[in-house]
GROMACS .gro file of C-alpha atoms in nm:
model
  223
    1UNK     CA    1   0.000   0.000   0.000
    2UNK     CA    2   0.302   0.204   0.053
    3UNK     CA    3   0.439   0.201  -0.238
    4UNK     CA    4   0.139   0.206  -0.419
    5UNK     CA    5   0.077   0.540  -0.273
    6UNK     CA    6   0.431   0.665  -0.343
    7UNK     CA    7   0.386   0.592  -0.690
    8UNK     CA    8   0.044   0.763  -0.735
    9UNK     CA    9   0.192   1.017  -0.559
   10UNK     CA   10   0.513   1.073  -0.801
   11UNK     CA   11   0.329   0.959  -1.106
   12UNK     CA   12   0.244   1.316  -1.226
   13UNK     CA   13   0.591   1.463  -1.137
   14UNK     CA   14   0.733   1.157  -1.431
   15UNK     CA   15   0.839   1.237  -1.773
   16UNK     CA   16   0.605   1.102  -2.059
   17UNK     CA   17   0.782   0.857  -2.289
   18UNK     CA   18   0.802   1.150  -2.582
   19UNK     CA   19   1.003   1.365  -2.380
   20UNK     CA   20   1.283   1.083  -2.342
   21UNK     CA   21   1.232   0.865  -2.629
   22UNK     CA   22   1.365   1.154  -2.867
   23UNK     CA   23   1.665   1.279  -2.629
   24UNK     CA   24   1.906   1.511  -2.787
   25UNK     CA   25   2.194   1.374  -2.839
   26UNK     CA   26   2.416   1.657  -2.906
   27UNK     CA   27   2.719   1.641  -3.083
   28UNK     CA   28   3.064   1.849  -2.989
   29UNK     CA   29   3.187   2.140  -3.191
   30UNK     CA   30   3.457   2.035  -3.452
   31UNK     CA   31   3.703   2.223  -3.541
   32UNK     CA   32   3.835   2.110  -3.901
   33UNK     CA   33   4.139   2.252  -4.160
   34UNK     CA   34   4.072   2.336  -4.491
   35UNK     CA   35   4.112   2.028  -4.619
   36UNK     CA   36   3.863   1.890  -4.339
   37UNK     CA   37   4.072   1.726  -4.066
   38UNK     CA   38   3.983   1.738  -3.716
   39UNK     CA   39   4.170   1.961  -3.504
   40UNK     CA   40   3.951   1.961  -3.214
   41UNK     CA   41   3.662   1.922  -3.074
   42UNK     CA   42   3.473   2.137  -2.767
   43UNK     CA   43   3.222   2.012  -2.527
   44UNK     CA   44   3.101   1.681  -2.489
   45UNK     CA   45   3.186   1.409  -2.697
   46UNK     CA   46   2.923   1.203  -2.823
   47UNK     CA   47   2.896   1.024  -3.128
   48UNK     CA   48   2.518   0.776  -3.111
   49UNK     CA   49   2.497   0.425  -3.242
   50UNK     CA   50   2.139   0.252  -3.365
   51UNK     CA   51   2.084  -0.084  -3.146
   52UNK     CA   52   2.182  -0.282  -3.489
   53UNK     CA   53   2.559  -0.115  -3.436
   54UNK     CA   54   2.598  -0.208  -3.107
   55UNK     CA   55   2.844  -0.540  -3.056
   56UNK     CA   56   2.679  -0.805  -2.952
   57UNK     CA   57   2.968  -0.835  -2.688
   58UNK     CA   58   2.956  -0.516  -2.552
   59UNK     CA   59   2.561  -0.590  -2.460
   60UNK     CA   60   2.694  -0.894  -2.251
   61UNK     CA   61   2.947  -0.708  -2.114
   62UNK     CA   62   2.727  -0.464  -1.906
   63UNK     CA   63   2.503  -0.683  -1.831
   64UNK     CA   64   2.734  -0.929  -1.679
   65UNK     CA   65   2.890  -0.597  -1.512
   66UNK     CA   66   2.565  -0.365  -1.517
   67UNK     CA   67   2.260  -0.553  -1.483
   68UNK     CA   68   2.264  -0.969  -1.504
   69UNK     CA   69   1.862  -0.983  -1.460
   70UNK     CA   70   1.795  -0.741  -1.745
   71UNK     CA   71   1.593  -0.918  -1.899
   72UNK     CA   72   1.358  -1.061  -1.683
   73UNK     CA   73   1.310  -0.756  -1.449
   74UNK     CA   74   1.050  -0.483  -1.485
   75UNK     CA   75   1.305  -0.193  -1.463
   76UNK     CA   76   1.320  -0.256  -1.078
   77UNK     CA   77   1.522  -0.565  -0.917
   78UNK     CA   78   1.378  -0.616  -0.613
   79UNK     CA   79   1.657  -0.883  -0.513
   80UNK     CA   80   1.900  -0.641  -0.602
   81UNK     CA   81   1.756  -0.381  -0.377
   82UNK     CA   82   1.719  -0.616  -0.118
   83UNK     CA   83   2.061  -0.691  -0.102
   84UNK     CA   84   2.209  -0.359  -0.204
   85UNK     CA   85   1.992  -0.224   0.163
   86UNK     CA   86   2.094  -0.548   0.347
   87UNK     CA   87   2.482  -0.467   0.270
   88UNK     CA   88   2.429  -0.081   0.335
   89UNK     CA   89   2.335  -0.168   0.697
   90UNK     CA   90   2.571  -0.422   0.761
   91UNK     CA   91   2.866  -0.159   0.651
   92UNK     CA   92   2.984  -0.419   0.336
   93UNK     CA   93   2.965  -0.329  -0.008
   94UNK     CA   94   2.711  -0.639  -0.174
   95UNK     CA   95   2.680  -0.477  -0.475
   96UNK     CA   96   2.425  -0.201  -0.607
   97UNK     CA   97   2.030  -0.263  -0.680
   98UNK     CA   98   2.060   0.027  -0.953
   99UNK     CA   99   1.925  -0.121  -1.267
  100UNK     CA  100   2.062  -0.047  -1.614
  101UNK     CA  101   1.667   0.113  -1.637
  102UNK     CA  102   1.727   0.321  -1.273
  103UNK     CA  103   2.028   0.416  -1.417
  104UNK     CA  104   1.861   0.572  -1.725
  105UNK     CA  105   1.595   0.693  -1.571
  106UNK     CA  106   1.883   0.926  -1.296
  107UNK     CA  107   2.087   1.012  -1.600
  108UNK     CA  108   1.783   1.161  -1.797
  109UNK     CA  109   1.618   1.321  -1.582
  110UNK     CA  110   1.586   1.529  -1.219
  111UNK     CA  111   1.899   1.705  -1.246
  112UNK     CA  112   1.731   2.016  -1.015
  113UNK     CA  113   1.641   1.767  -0.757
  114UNK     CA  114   1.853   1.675  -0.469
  115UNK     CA  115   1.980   1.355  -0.419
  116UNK     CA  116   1.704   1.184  -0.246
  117UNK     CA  117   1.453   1.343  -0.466
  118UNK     CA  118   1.618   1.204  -0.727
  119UNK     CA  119   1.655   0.900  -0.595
  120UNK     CA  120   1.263   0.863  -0.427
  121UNK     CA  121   1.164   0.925  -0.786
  122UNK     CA  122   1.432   0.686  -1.002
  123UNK     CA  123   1.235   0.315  -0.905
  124UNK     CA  124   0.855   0.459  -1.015
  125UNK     CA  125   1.064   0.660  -1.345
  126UNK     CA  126   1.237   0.316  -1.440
  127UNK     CA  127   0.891   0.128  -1.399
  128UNK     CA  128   0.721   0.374  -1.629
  129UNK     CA  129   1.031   0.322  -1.888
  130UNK     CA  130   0.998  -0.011  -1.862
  131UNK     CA  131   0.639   0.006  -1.957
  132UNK     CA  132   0.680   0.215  -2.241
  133UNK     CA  133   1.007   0.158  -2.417
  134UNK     CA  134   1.135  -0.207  -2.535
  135UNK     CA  135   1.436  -0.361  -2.366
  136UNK     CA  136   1.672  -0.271  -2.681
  137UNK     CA  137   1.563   0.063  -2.659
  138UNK     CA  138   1.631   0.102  -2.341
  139UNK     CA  139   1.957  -0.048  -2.398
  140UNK     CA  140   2.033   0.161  -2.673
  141UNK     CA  141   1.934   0.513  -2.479
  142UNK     CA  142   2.165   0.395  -2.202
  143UNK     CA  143   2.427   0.308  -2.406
  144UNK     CA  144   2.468   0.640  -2.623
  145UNK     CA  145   2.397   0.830  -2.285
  146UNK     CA  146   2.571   0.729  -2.020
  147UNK     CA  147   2.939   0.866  -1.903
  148UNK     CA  148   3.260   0.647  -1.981
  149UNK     CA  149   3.529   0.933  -1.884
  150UNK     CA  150   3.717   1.149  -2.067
  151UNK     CA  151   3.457   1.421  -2.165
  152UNK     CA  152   3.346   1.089  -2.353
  153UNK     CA  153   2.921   1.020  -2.339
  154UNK     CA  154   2.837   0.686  -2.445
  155UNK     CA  155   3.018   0.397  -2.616
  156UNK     CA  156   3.099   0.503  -2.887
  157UNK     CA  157   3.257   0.817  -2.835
  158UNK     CA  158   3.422   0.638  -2.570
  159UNK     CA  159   3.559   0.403  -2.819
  160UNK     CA  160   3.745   0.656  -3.016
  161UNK     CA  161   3.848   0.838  -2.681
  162UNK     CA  162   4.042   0.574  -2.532
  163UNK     CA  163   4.114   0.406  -2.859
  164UNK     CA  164   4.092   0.554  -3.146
  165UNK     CA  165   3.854   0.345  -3.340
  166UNK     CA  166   3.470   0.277  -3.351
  167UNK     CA  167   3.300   0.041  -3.135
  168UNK     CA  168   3.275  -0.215  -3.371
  169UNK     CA  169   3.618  -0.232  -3.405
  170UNK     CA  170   3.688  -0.298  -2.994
  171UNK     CA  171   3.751  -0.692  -2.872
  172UNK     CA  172   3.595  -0.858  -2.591
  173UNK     CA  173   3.892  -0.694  -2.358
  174UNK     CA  174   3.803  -0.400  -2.469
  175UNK     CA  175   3.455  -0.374  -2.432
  176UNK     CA  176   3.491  -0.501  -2.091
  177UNK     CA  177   3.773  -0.245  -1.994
  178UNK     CA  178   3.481   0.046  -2.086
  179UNK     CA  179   3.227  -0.093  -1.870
  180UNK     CA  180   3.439  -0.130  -1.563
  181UNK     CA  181   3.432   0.262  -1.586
  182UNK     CA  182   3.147   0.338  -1.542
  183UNK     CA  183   3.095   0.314  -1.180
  184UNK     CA  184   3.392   0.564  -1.130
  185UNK     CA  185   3.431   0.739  -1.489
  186UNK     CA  186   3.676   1.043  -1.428
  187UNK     CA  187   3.973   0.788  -1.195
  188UNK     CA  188   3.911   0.466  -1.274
  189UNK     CA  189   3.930   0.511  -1.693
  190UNK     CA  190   4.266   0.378  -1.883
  191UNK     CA  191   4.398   0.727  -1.904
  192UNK     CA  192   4.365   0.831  -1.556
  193UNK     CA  193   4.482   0.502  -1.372
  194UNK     CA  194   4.592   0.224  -1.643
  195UNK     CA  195   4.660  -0.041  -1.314
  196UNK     CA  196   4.314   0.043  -1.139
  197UNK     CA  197   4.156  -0.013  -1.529
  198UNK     CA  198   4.292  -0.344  -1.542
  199UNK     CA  199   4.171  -0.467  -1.221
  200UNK     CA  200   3.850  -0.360  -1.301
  201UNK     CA  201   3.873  -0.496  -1.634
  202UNK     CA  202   3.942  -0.816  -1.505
  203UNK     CA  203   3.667  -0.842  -1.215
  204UNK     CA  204   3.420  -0.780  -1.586
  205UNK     CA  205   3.590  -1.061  -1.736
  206UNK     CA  206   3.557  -1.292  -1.431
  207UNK     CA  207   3.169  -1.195  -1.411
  208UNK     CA  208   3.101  -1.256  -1.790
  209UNK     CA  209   3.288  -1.606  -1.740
  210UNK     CA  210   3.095  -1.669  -1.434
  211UNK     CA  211   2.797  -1.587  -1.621
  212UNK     CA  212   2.850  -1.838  -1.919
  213UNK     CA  213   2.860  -1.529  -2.140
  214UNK     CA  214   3.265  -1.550  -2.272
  215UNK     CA  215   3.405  -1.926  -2.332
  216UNK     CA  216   3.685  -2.016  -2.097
  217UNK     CA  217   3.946  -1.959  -2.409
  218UNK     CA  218   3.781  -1.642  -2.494
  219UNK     CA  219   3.836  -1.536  -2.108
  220UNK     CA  220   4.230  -1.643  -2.133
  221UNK     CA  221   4.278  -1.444  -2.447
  222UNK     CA  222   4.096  -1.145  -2.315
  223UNK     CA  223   4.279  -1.106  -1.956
   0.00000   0.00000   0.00000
């Protein structure tokens, strides 16, 4: 009844699906020469991908890292939470209950709320994006959105910033090295802190192998 109530109650304060399902995804200034090569480029970098363009690979990768229930969730893991809250008040990190849909829903939305505002709001904003936008769409919006370091917004403009080539040019090492940064995008990227980046890269290798999503030989190559 609760959280019925908390949802009616923050209902009218949501988004509708038009004003996210079209978000701007702005593009940096470039600065070219005459002969149009790229000197520079100002403000954010972002460079968006269609679901089609996005390695099959890199999908398993943050969900292995992200988000394992993905796909049979409603936008909200409740067993996630659960544990998340039970770790919180035993002082031990179990992992967070933000799903890949929560995580959309903070990073498109509320940015004049406080923190708790925010957060009070994310679970009934992800259940109303689950509702009206399919799973690869959500995937997609995350995906092009979301922060990978180095003034870089979503994968692909990640891809060139840390190596210099599209997306679908990255290997499995690769791909996993760009999700481990998102949890700490400006020090624990490959520029920053190259020994912290291969830690992390490794703990997303050992979860995808763990999660029969990368063959034991594919693991050995990758690490």
């Amino acid at each position: 009844m609760i959280f019925s109530g908390a949802y009616l109650y923050l209902s009218p304060q949501l988004p509708s699906a038009e004003s996210y399902r079209h978000v701007q995804l702005e593009t940096p200034l470039r600065i070219l020469t005459a002969d149009l090569k790229l000197i520079d480029e100002i403000g954010i970098k972002r460079d968006p991908v269609r679901y089609e363009e996005i390695p099959p690979m890199m999908i398993e990768a943050v969900l292995a890292s992200e988000d394992p229930r993905f796909y049979s969730h409603p936008g909200v893991d409740i067993r996630g939470l659960m544990r998340g809250f039970y770790g919180f008040i035993r002082g031990v990190n179990l992992g967070g209950g933000s799903t890949i849909t929560m995580q959309l829903a903070n990073n498109i939305s509320f940015d004049s709320d406080n923190v708790y505002a925010r957060k009070l709001k994310e679970i009934p904003f992800a259940l109303r994006i689950q509702q009206e936008l399919s799973k690869e769409e959500i995937l997609t919006m995350y995906l092009n959105l979301i922060y990978f370091g180095q003034g870089a917004d979503g994968i692909n403009a990640a891809a060139f910033a840390y190596y210099g080539k599209p997306i679908s040019e990255l290997g499995i090492a690769e791909f996993a090295t760009m999700v481990s940064v998102l949890p700490c995008p400006s020090v624990c990227n490959p520029v920053a802190n190259p020994e912290i980046a291969e830690r992390r890269r490794n703990i997303v290798l050992n979860k995808m192998l763990e999660q029969g999503r990368i063959s034991r030989e594919e693991h050995t190559i990758a690490v």
